[in-house]
Amino acid sequence: IRCTGYEYHGVQEGRDSQLPDWELDYSPQPSPSSPPSRVIAIEGISHTISIASVIPNTGYIRIHKVLSAIDECIDEVLRLLRQKEEKEGGKSSYQIVGIGFSTFVTNLVGVDTFGEPVGETATLSYACNR
């Protein structure tokens, strides 16, 4: 699980649309030859947690462990962001406008009517080998 803080740098000039044209640059220091990015990773505002998220030989996802790790990861990134803000004078300069999540592969998680995961046996990972 990895969480990273990003800075957004406004809407590109000359665009007809009011919606931003997102361009991502995952490196804290883009190369001089790369086009200007508007969403840039904030140096030092990242946290990674390594977990065994799939139960061997079943393909079941340890969903509650994954969700707890996501919560912990987001909390740590927010703590790092607040710490950076305090070092820069303490005034609020960041506004959270979105949180994204990707697994890069197909995973299924069964949920109840409230959107809560039903349990490990109601999950299916791309790593399923049963």
GROMACS .gro file of N, CA, C and O in nm:
model
  520
    1ILE      N    1   0.086  -0.116   0.000
    1ILE     CA    2   0.000   0.000   0.000
    1ILE      C    3   0.091   0.123   0.000
    1ILE      O    4   0.183   0.131   0.081
    2ARG      N    5   0.066   0.216  -0.092
    2ARG     CA    6   0.146   0.339  -0.094
    2ARG      C    7   0.053   0.458  -0.108
    2ARG      O    8  -0.037   0.459  -0.191
    3CYS      N    9   0.079   0.561  -0.026
    3CYS     CA   10   0.006   0.687  -0.034
    3CYS      C   11   0.108   0.798  -0.054
    3CYS      O   12   0.214   0.796   0.007
    4THR      N   13   0.073   0.894  -0.138
    4THR     CA   14   0.162   1.006  -0.167
    4THR      C   15   0.080   1.133  -0.175
    4THR      O   16  -0.031   1.132  -0.229
    5GLY      N   17   0.134   1.242  -0.122
    5GLY     CA   18   0.071   1.372  -0.136
    5GLY      C   19   0.114   1.437  -0.266
    5GLY      O   20   0.231   1.428  -0.304
    6TYR      N   21   0.020   1.500  -0.334
    6TYR     CA   22   0.048   1.569  -0.461
    6TYR      C   23   0.002   1.713  -0.452
    6TYR      O   24  -0.094   1.744  -0.383
    7GLU      N   25   0.070   1.801  -0.524
    7GLU     CA   26   0.029   1.940  -0.535
    7GLU      C   27  -0.033   1.963  -0.672
    7GLU      O   28   0.018   1.915  -0.773
    8TYR      N   29  -0.141   2.040  -0.674
    8TYR     CA   30  -0.208   2.076  -0.799
    8TYR      C   31  -0.170   2.219  -0.833
    8TYR      O   32  -0.174   2.307  -0.747
    9HIS      N   33  -0.133   2.243  -0.958
    9HIS     CA   34  -0.082   2.374  -0.998
    9HIS      C   35  -0.169   2.446  -1.100
    9HIS      O   36  -0.119   2.505  -1.193
   10GLY      N   37  -0.300   2.443  -1.085
   10GLY     CA   38  -0.391   2.526  -1.165
   10GLY      C   39  -0.429   2.470  -1.300
   10GLY      O   40  -0.381   2.366  -1.343
   11VAL      N   41  -0.518   2.541  -1.366
   11VAL     CA   42  -0.570   2.502  -1.496
   11VAL      C   43  -0.479   2.556  -1.605
   11VAL      O   44  -0.433   2.669  -1.599
   12GLN      N   45  -0.454   2.472  -1.705
   12GLN     CA   46  -0.367   2.511  -1.815
   12GLN      C   47  -0.427   2.627  -1.894
   12GLN      O   48  -0.545   2.628  -1.926
   13GLU      N   49  -0.347   2.728  -1.923
   13GLU     CA   50  -0.395   2.845  -1.996
   13GLU      C   51  -0.434   2.807  -2.139
   13GLU      O   52  -0.375   2.719  -2.199
   14GLY      N   53  -0.535   2.876  -2.192
   14GLY     CA   54  -0.576   2.855  -2.330
   14GLY      C   55  -0.673   2.741  -2.351
   14GLY      O   56  -0.712   2.711  -2.462
   15ARG      N   57  -0.714   2.674  -2.244
   15ARG     CA   58  -0.808   2.562  -2.256
   15ARG      C   59  -0.950   2.615  -2.259
   15ARG      O   60  -0.984   2.708  -2.185
   16ASP      N   61  -1.035   2.557  -2.344
   16ASP     CA   62  -1.176   2.597  -2.349
   16ASP      C   63  -1.254   2.538  -2.233
   16ASP      O   64  -1.345   2.599  -2.181
   17SER      N   65  -1.217   2.418  -2.189
   17SER     CA   66  -1.291   2.345  -2.086
   17SER      C   67  -1.259   2.400  -1.948
   17SER      O   68  -1.149   2.443  -1.920
   18GLN      N   69  -1.360   2.398  -1.861
   18GLN     CA   70  -1.340   2.436  -1.722
   18GLN      C   71  -1.279   2.321  -1.642
   18GLN      O   72  -1.231   2.339  -1.532
   19LEU      N   73  -1.285   2.200  -1.698
   19LEU     CA   74  -1.230   2.085  -1.628
   19LEU      C   75  -1.080   2.077  -1.650
   19LEU      O   76  -1.031   2.100  -1.760
   20PRO      N   77  -1.004   2.046  -1.546
   20PRO     CA   78  -0.858   2.038  -1.563
   20PRO      C   79  -0.819   1.919  -1.649
   20PRO      O   80  -0.884   1.816  -1.649
   21ASP      N   81  -0.714   1.935  -1.726
   21ASP     CA   82  -0.655   1.827  -1.805
   21ASP      C   83  -0.540   1.771  -1.722
   21ASP      O   84  -0.430   1.823  -1.722
   22TRP      N   85  -0.567   1.667  -1.644
   22TRP     CA   86  -0.470   1.615  -1.548
   22TRP      C   87  -0.349   1.558  -1.617
   22TRP      O   88  -0.359   1.477  -1.707
   23GLU      N   89  -0.235   1.600  -1.572
   23GLU     CA   90  -0.108   1.545  -1.617
   23GLU      C   91  -0.032   1.507  -1.491
   23GLU      O   92  -0.011   1.591  -1.404
   24LEU      N   93   0.007   1.383  -1.481
   24LEU     CA   94   0.073   1.337  -1.360
   24LEU      C   95   0.223   1.322  -1.380
   24LEU      O   96   0.269   1.280  -1.485
   25ASP      N   97   0.298   1.358  -1.279
   25ASP     CA   98   0.441   1.336  -1.276
   25ASP      C   99   0.472   1.280  -1.138
   25ASP      O  100   0.461   1.349  -1.040
   26TYR      N  101   0.507   1.152  -1.133
   26TYR     CA  102   0.526   1.085  -1.004
   26TYR      C  103   0.662   1.115  -0.943
   26TYR      O  104   0.688   1.080  -0.831
   27SER      N  105   0.752   1.178  -1.015
   27SER     CA  106   0.883   1.209  -0.960
   27SER      C  107   0.878   1.344  -0.889
   27SER      O  108   0.817   1.437  -0.939
   28PRO      N  109   0.943   1.355  -0.771
   28PRO     CA  110   0.943   1.481  -0.699
   28PRO      C  111   1.010   1.594  -0.780
   28PRO      O  112   0.973   1.708  -0.768
   29GLN      N  113   1.109   1.562  -0.862
   29GLN     CA  114   1.181   1.661  -0.940
   29GLN      C  115   1.175   1.621  -1.088
   29GLN      O  116   1.257   1.544  -1.134
   30PRO      N  117   1.076   1.671  -1.166
   30PRO     CA  118   1.068   1.635  -1.307
   30PRO      C  119   1.191   1.683  -1.383
   30PRO      O  120   1.252   1.781  -1.347
   31SER      N  121   1.226   1.612  -1.489
   31SER     CA  122   1.343   1.650  -1.567
   31SER      C  123   1.313   1.779  -1.644
   31SER      O  124   1.198   1.806  -1.679
   32PRO      N  125   1.416   1.859  -1.672
   32PRO     CA  126   1.395   1.986  -1.743
   32PRO      C  127   1.335   1.966  -1.883
   32PRO      O  128   1.268   2.053  -1.934
   33SER      N  129   1.357   1.849  -1.943
   33SER     CA  130   1.306   1.825  -2.077
   33SER      C  131   1.160   1.779  -2.079
   33SER      O  132   1.097   1.777  -2.184
   34SER      N  133   1.105   1.742  -1.963
   34SER     CA  134   0.967   1.695  -1.960
   34SER      C  135   0.872   1.814  -1.966
   34SER      O  136   0.905   1.923  -1.920
   35PRO      N  137   0.750   1.793  -2.025
   35PRO     CA  138   0.654   1.903  -2.030
   35PRO      C  139   0.611   1.943  -1.889
   35PRO      O  140   0.617   1.861  -1.797
   36PRO      N  141   0.568   2.068  -1.869
   36PRO     CA  142   0.529   2.111  -1.735
   36PRO      C  143   0.410   2.032  -1.684
   36PRO      O  144   0.314   2.011  -1.756
   37SER      N  145   0.421   1.985  -1.562
   37SER     CA  146   0.313   1.909  -1.500
   37SER      C  147   0.234   2.000  -1.409
   37SER      O  148   0.285   2.099  -1.359
   38ARG      N  149   0.109   1.963  -1.388
   38ARG     CA  150   0.026   2.042  -1.299
   38ARG      C  151  -0.009   1.966  -1.172
   38ARG      O  152  -0.061   2.023  -1.080
   39VAL      N  153   0.017   1.838  -1.166
   39VAL     CA  154   0.001   1.760  -1.044
   39VAL      C  155   0.136   1.694  -1.017
   39VAL      O  156   0.181   1.611  -1.095
   40ILE      N  157   0.200   1.736  -0.908
   40ILE     CA  158   0.337   1.694  -0.881
   40ILE      C  159   0.345   1.633  -0.742
   40ILE      O  160   0.291   1.688  -0.646
   41ALA      N  161   0.416   1.522  -0.730
   41ALA     CA  162   0.438   1.459  -0.600
   41ALA      C  163   0.515   1.555  -0.510
   41ALA      O  164   0.610   1.619  -0.553
   42ILE      N  165   0.472   1.564  -0.384
   42ILE     CA  166   0.539   1.651  -0.287
   42ILE      C  167   0.652   1.570  -0.224
   42ILE      O  168   0.629   1.465  -0.165
   43GLU      N  169   0.773   1.620  -0.240
   43GLU     CA  170   0.889   1.549  -0.189
   43GLU      C  171   0.876   1.523  -0.039
   43GLU      O  172   0.843   1.613   0.038
   44GLY      N  173   0.897   1.397   0.003
   44GLY     CA  174   0.892   1.360   0.144
   44GLY      C  175   0.753   1.333   0.199
   44GLY      O  176   0.739   1.300   0.316
   45ILE      N  177   0.649   1.347   0.116
   45ILE     CA  178   0.512   1.325   0.163
   45ILE      C  179   0.460   1.196   0.099
   45ILE      O  180   0.380   1.196   0.006
   46SER      N  181   0.512   1.085   0.149
   46SER     CA  182   0.475   0.953   0.097
   46SER      C  183   0.497   0.849   0.206
   46SER      O  184   0.583   0.866   0.292
   47HIS      N  185   0.417   0.745   0.202
   47HIS     CA  186   0.431   0.637   0.300
   47HIS      C  187   0.392   0.505   0.234
   47HIS      O  188   0.296   0.500   0.157
   48THR      N  189   0.468   0.401   0.262
   48THR     CA  190   0.443   0.269   0.205
   48THR      C  191   0.434   0.166   0.316
   48THR      O  192   0.512   0.168   0.411
   49ILE      N  193   0.337   0.075   0.303
   49ILE     CA  194   0.321  -0.036   0.396
   49ILE      C  195   0.319  -0.164   0.314
   49ILE      O  196   0.236  -0.179   0.224
   50SER      N  197   0.410  -0.254   0.343
   50SER     CA  198   0.413  -0.384   0.275
   50SER      C  199   0.331  -0.483   0.356
   50SER      O  200   0.356  -0.502   0.475
   51ILE      N  201   0.234  -0.546   0.291
   51ILE     CA  202   0.154  -0.647   0.359
   51ILE      C  203   0.131  -0.764   0.265
   51ILE      O  204   0.135  -0.749   0.143
   52ALA      N  205   0.107  -0.880   0.323
   52ALA     CA  206   0.064  -0.997   0.246
   52ALA      C  207  -0.088  -0.988   0.239
   52ALA      O  208  -0.158  -1.024   0.334
   53SER      N  209  -0.139  -0.937   0.128
   53SER     CA  210  -0.282  -0.907   0.120
   53SER      C  211  -0.368  -1.023   0.072
   53SER      O  212  -0.490  -1.019   0.085
   54VAL      N  213  -0.306  -1.128   0.017
   54VAL     CA  214  -0.382  -1.242  -0.035
   54VAL      C  215  -0.348  -1.367   0.046
   54VAL      O  216  -0.231  -1.395   0.071
   55ILE      N  217  -0.450  -1.440   0.087
   55ILE     CA  218  -0.430  -1.564   0.162
   55ILE      C  219  -0.380  -1.670   0.064
   55ILE      O  220  -0.446  -1.696  -0.037
   56PRO      N  221  -0.264  -1.730   0.091
   56PRO     CA  222  -0.207  -1.828  -0.002
   56PRO      C  223  -0.304  -1.942  -0.034
   56PRO      O  224  -0.381  -1.986   0.051
   57ASN      N  225  -0.298  -1.986  -0.158
   57ASN     CA  226  -0.375  -2.101  -0.209
   57ASN      C  227  -0.526  -2.080  -0.212
   57ASN      O  228  -0.600  -2.175  -0.235
   58THR      N  229  -0.574  -1.958  -0.186
   58THR     CA  230  -0.718  -1.935  -0.188
   58THR      C  231  -0.758  -1.821  -0.281
   58THR      O  232  -0.865  -1.825  -0.339
   59GLY      N  233  -0.674  -1.720  -0.292
   59GLY     CA  234  -0.710  -1.601  -0.368
   59GLY      C  235  -0.794  -1.504  -0.288
   59GLY      O  236  -0.831  -1.398  -0.336
   60TYR      N  237  -0.828  -1.541  -0.164
   60TYR     CA  238  -0.906  -1.451  -0.078
   60TYR      C  239  -0.818  -1.333  -0.036
   60TYR      O  240  -0.700  -1.348  -0.007
   61ILE      N  241  -0.878  -1.216  -0.031
   61ILE     CA  242  -0.808  -1.094   0.009
   61ILE      C  243  -0.830  -1.071   0.159
   61ILE      O  244  -0.943  -1.083   0.207
   62ARG      N  245  -0.724  -1.041   0.229
   62ARG     CA  246  -0.735  -1.004   0.371
   62ARG      C  247  -0.788  -0.861   0.377
   62ARG      O  248  -0.716  -0.767   0.409
   63ILE      N  249  -0.914  -0.847   0.344
   63ILE     CA  250  -0.973  -0.716   0.318
   63ILE      C  251  -0.966  -0.621   0.438
   63ILE      O  252  -0.936  -0.503   0.422
   64HIS      N  253  -0.990  -0.670   0.557
   64HIS     CA  254  -0.986  -0.582   0.673
   64HIS      C  255  -0.842  -0.536   0.702
   64HIS      O  256  -0.820  -0.421   0.742
   65LYS      N  257  -0.746  -0.623   0.676
   65LYS     CA  258  -0.605  -0.586   0.692
   65LYS      C  259  -0.566  -0.482   0.586
   65LYS      O  260  -0.498  -0.385   0.616
   66VAL      N  261  -0.615  -0.499   0.464
   66VAL     CA  262  -0.587  -0.403   0.357
   66VAL      C  263  -0.649  -0.267   0.390
   66VAL      O  264  -0.584  -0.164   0.377
   67LEU      N  265  -0.775  -0.267   0.431
   67LEU     CA  266  -0.843  -0.141   0.464
   67LEU      C  267  -0.775  -0.070   0.581
   67LEU      O  268  -0.760   0.052   0.580
   68SER      N  269  -0.730  -0.146   0.680
   68SER     CA  270  -0.659  -0.086   0.794
   68SER      C  271  -0.526  -0.025   0.749
   68SER      O  272  -0.489   0.084   0.793
   69ALA      N  273  -0.457  -0.095   0.659
   69ALA     CA  274  -0.330  -0.043   0.607
   69ALA      C  275  -0.352   0.084   0.525
   69ALA      O  276  -0.272   0.178   0.533
   70ILE      N  277  -0.459   0.088   0.447
   70ILE     CA  278  -0.492   0.209   0.370
   70ILE      C  279  -0.518   0.325   0.466
   70ILE      O  280  -0.465   0.435   0.447
   71ASP      N  281  -0.597   0.302   0.570
   71ASP     CA  282  -0.625   0.406   0.670
   71ASP      C  283  -0.495   0.455   0.734
   71ASP      O  284  -0.473   0.576   0.748
   72GLU      N  285  -0.410   0.362   0.773
   72GLU     CA  286  -0.283   0.396   0.837
   72GLU      C  287  -0.194   0.478   0.742
   72GLU      O  288  -0.132   0.576   0.782
   73CYS      N  289  -0.192   0.436   0.617
   73CYS     CA  290  -0.110   0.504   0.516
   73CYS      C  291  -0.158   0.648   0.493
   73CYS      O  292  -0.079   0.742   0.490
   74ILE      N  293  -0.288   0.665   0.479
   74ILE     CA  294  -0.345   0.800   0.460
   74ILE      C  295  -0.318   0.886   0.583
   74ILE      O  296  -0.279   1.003   0.571
   75ASP      N  297  -0.337   0.829   0.703
   75ASP     CA  298  -0.310   0.904   0.826
   75ASP      C  299  -0.166   0.953   0.832
   75ASP      O  300  -0.139   1.066   0.871
   76GLU      N  301  -0.072   0.866   0.791
   76GLU     CA  302   0.069   0.904   0.796
   76GLU      C  303   0.100   1.014   0.694
   76GLU      O  304   0.174   1.108   0.724
   77VAL      N  305   0.042   1.007   0.575
   77VAL     CA  306   0.065   1.112   0.476
   77VAL      C  307   0.007   1.245   0.525
   77VAL      O  308   0.070   1.350   0.510
   78LEU      N  309  -0.109   1.242   0.587
   78LEU     CA  310  -0.167   1.364   0.643
   78LEU      C  311  -0.080   1.420   0.756
   78LEU      O  312  -0.062   1.541   0.768
   79ARG      N  313  -0.024   1.330   0.839
   79ARG     CA  314   0.066   1.374   0.946
   79ARG      C  315   0.190   1.441   0.887
   79ARG      O  316   0.232   1.548   0.932
   80LEU      N  317   0.248   1.380   0.783
   80LEU     CA  318   0.366   1.437   0.718
   80LEU      C  319   0.334   1.573   0.655
   80LEU      O  320   0.415   1.665   0.660
   81LEU      N  321   0.215   1.584   0.598
   81LEU     CA  322   0.173   1.710   0.537
   81LEU      C  323   0.158   1.820   0.643
   81LEU      O  324   0.203   1.933   0.624
   82ARG      N  325   0.096   1.783   0.757
   82ARG     CA  326   0.082   1.881   0.867
   82ARG      C  327   0.220   1.921   0.921
   82ARG      O  328   0.244   2.038   0.950
   83GLN      N  329   0.311   1.824   0.933
   83GLN     CA  330   0.445   1.851   0.982
   83GLN      C  331   0.519   1.946   0.886
   83GLN      O  332   0.584   2.040   0.929
   84LYS      N  333   0.505   1.925   0.757
   84LYS     CA  334   0.567   2.013   0.657
   84LYS      C  335   0.509   2.154   0.669
   84LYS      O  336   0.581   2.252   0.664
   85GLU      N  337   0.379   2.161   0.687
   85GLU     CA  338   0.310   2.289   0.700
   85GLU      C  339   0.361   2.367   0.822
   85GLU      O  340   0.386   2.487   0.815
   86GLU      N  341   0.380   2.296   0.935
   86GLU     CA  342   0.430   2.360   1.056
   86GLU      C  343   0.571   2.415   1.036
   86GLU      O  344   0.604   2.523   1.083
   87LYS      N  345   0.655   2.340   0.964
   87LYS     CA  346   0.792   2.384   0.937
   87LYS      C  347   0.793   2.508   0.849
   87LYS      O  348   0.887   2.586   0.852
   88GLU      N  349   0.689   2.525   0.767
   88GLU     CA  350   0.683   2.638   0.674
   88GLU      C  351   0.605   2.757   0.730
   88GLU      O  352   0.561   2.843   0.656
   89GLY      N  353   0.584   2.759   0.861
   89GLY     CA  354   0.520   2.875   0.921
   89GLY      C  355   0.384   2.849   0.982
   89GLY      O  356   0.325   2.939   1.039
   90GLY      N  357   0.330   2.731   0.964
   90GLY     CA  358   0.208   2.694   1.033
   90GLY      C  359   0.078   2.737   0.972
   90GLY      O  360  -0.027   2.698   1.020
   91LYS      N  361   0.078   2.821   0.870
   91LYS     CA  362  -0.052   2.858   0.816
   91LYS      C  363  -0.100   2.753   0.717
   91LYS      O  364  -0.020   2.690   0.648
   92SER      N  365  -0.228   2.733   0.711
   92SER     CA  366  -0.287   2.629   0.627
   92SER      C  367  -0.273   2.663   0.480
   92SER      O  368  -0.331   2.758   0.430
   93SER      N  369  -0.192   2.583   0.411
   93SER     CA  370  -0.171   2.608   0.268
   93SER      C  371  -0.217   2.492   0.182
   93SER      O  372  -0.206   2.498   0.061
   94TYR      N  373  -0.269   2.387   0.242
   94TYR     CA  374  -0.312   2.270   0.167
   94TYR      C  375  -0.461   2.246   0.186
   94TYR      O  376  -0.515   2.262   0.294
   95GLN      N  377  -0.525   2.205   0.080
   95GLN     CA  378  -0.666   2.168   0.084
   95GLN      C  379  -0.678   2.031   0.016
   95GLN      O  380  -0.632   2.014  -0.097
   96ILE      N  381  -0.736   1.935   0.086
   96ILE     CA  382  -0.756   1.802   0.028
   96ILE      C  383  -0.874   1.811  -0.069
   96ILE      O  384  -0.984   1.847  -0.030
   97VAL      N  385  -0.850   1.780  -0.195
   97VAL     CA  386  -0.956   1.786  -0.295
   97VAL      C  387  -0.991   1.648  -0.351
   97VAL      O  388  -1.089   1.634  -0.422
   98GLY      N  389  -0.913   1.547  -0.318
   98GLY     CA  390  -0.946   1.414  -0.365
   98GLY      C  391  -0.851   1.311  -0.311
   98GLY      O  392  -0.740   1.342  -0.269
   99ILE      N  393  -0.898   1.188  -0.309
   99ILE     CA  394  -0.816   1.073  -0.270
   99ILE      C  395  -0.843   0.965  -0.374
   99ILE      O  396  -0.958   0.935  -0.405
  100GLY      N  397  -0.738   0.910  -0.430
  100GLY     CA  398  -0.753   0.805  -0.530
  100GLY      C  399  -0.695   0.674  -0.482
  100GLY      O  400  -0.613   0.669  -0.391
  101PHE      N  401  -0.738   0.568  -0.545
  101PHE     CA  402  -0.689   0.435  -0.508
  101PHE      C  403  -0.690   0.346  -0.631
  101PHE      O  404  -0.783   0.351  -0.711
  102SER      N  405  -0.586   0.267  -0.648
  102SER     CA  406  -0.581   0.174  -0.760
  102SER      C  407  -0.510   0.047  -0.718
  102SER      O  408  -0.414   0.050  -0.642
  103THR      N  409  -0.559  -0.065  -0.768
  103THR     CA  410  -0.492  -0.192  -0.743
  103THR      C  411  -0.417  -0.240  -0.866
  103THR      O  412  -0.348  -0.339  -0.861
  104PHE      N  413  -0.433  -0.173  -0.979
  104PHE     CA  414  -0.369  -0.204  -1.106
  104PHE      C  415  -0.414  -0.335  -1.168
  104PHE      O  416  -0.372  -0.370  -1.275
  105VAL      N  417  -0.497  -0.410  -1.100
  105VAL     CA  418  -0.548  -0.537  -1.151
  105VAL      C  419  -0.692  -0.555  -1.105
  105VAL      O  420  -0.742  -0.478  -1.025
  106THR      N  421  -0.756  -0.661  -1.151
  106THR     CA  422  -0.894  -0.687  -1.113
  106THR      C  423  -0.900  -0.763  -0.981
  106THR      O  424  -0.841  -0.869  -0.966
  107ASN      N  425  -0.972  -0.706  -0.887
  107ASN     CA  426  -1.001  -0.768  -0.759
  107ASN      C  427  -1.149  -0.744  -0.731
  107ASN      O  428  -1.203  -0.639  -0.767
  108LEU      N  429  -1.215  -0.839  -0.668
  108LEU     CA  430  -1.355  -0.824  -0.633
  108LEU      C  431  -1.372  -0.831  -0.482
  108LEU      O  432  -1.309  -0.916  -0.417
  109VAL      N  433  -1.456  -0.744  -0.428
  109VAL     CA  434  -1.484  -0.743  -0.285
  109VAL      C  435  -1.635  -0.736  -0.269
  109VAL      O  436  -1.698  -0.639  -0.313
  110GLY      N  437  -1.693  -0.838  -0.206
  110GLY     CA  438  -1.837  -0.838  -0.178
  110GLY      C  439  -1.868  -0.744  -0.063
  110GLY      O  440  -1.798  -0.744   0.038
  111VAL      N  441  -1.972  -0.661  -0.080
  111VAL     CA  442  -2.009  -0.568   0.024
  111VAL      C  443  -2.157  -0.585   0.060
  111VAL      O  444  -2.236  -0.637  -0.020
  112ASP      N  445  -2.195  -0.540   0.179
  112ASP     CA  446  -2.334  -0.546   0.221
  112ASP      C  447  -2.409  -0.421   0.172
  112ASP      O  448  -2.353  -0.340   0.098
  113THR      N  449  -2.532  -0.404   0.214
  113THR     CA  450  -2.614  -0.291   0.167
  113THR      C  451  -2.560  -0.156   0.213
  113THR      O  452  -2.599  -0.053   0.159
  114PHE      N  453  -2.468  -0.155   0.311
  114PHE     CA  454  -2.409  -0.031   0.359
  114PHE      C  455  -2.271  -0.006   0.298
  114PHE      O  456  -2.203   0.089   0.334
  115GLY      N  457  -2.229  -0.093   0.205
  115GLY     CA  458  -2.100  -0.077   0.141
  115GLY      C  459  -1.983  -0.131   0.221
  115GLY      O  460  -1.868  -0.108   0.186
  116GLU      N  461  -2.011  -0.203   0.327
  116GLU     CA  462  -1.905  -0.260   0.411
  116GLU      C  463  -1.867  -0.399   0.358
  116GLU      O  464  -1.955  -0.477   0.322
  117PRO      N  465  -1.738  -0.433   0.357
  117PRO     CA  466  -1.697  -0.566   0.311
  117PRO      C  467  -1.762  -0.675   0.396
  117PRO      O  468  -1.770  -0.664   0.518
  118VAL      N  469  -1.808  -0.780   0.328
  118VAL     CA  470  -1.875  -0.890   0.396
  118VAL      C  471  -1.774  -0.978   0.470
  118VAL      O  472  -1.802  -1.028   0.578
  119GLY      N  473  -1.656  -0.997   0.414
  119GLY     CA  474  -1.553  -1.078   0.477
  119GLY      C  475  -1.458  -1.133   0.374
  119GLY      O  476  -1.477  -1.115   0.253
  120GLU      N  477  -1.355  -1.202   0.421
  120GLU     CA  478  -1.252  -1.253   0.330
  120GLU      C  479  -1.306  -1.350   0.226
  120GLU      O  480  -1.261  -1.350   0.112
  121THR      N  481  -1.401  -1.434   0.264
  121THR     CA  482  -1.452  -1.534   0.169
  121THR      C  483  -1.539  -1.470   0.060
  121THR      O  484  -1.571  -1.537  -0.038
  122ALA      N  485  -1.575  -1.344   0.074
  122ALA     CA  486  -1.652  -1.273  -0.028
  122ALA      C  487  -1.560  -1.184  -0.111
  122ALA      O  488  -1.599  -1.080  -0.160
  123THR      N  489  -1.434  -1.225  -0.125
  123THR     CA  490  -1.337  -1.152  -0.205
  123THR      C  491  -1.274  -1.245  -0.307
  123THR      O  492  -1.276  -1.367  -0.292
  124LEU      N  493  -1.219  -1.187  -0.410
  124LEU     CA  494  -1.149  -1.265  -0.513
  124LEU      C  495  -1.038  -1.179  -0.570
  124LEU      O  496  -1.062  -1.069  -0.619
  125SER      N  497  -0.916  -1.229  -0.560
  125SER     CA  498  -0.800  -1.156  -0.608
  125SER      C  499  -0.759  -1.206  -0.746
  125SER      O  500  -0.785  -1.321  -0.782
  126TYR      N  501  -0.691  -1.119  -0.821
  126TYR     CA  502  -0.633  -1.161  -0.948
  126TYR      C  503  -0.536  -1.276  -0.926
  126TYR      O  504  -0.508  -1.353  -1.017
  127ALA      N  505  -0.484  -1.289  -0.804
  127ALA     CA  506  -0.386  -1.392  -0.772
  127ALA      C  507  -0.451  -1.524  -0.735
  127ALA      O  508  -0.384  -1.617  -0.690
  128CYS      N  509  -0.582  -1.536  -0.755
  128CYS     CA  510  -0.653  -1.658  -0.720
  128CYS      C  511  -0.596  -1.776  -0.798
  128CYS      O  512  -0.580  -1.769  -0.920
  129ASN      N  513  -0.567  -1.883  -0.728
  129ASN     CA  514  -0.516  -2.002  -0.796
  129ASN      C  515  -0.595  -2.126  -0.757
  129ASN      O  516  -0.546  -2.236  -0.757
  130ARG      N  517  -0.721  -2.107  -0.723
  130ARG     CA  518  -0.804  -2.223  -0.686
  130ARG      C  519  -0.884  -2.271  -0.804
  130ARG      O  520  -0.904  -2.210  -0.903
   0.00000   0.00000   0.00000
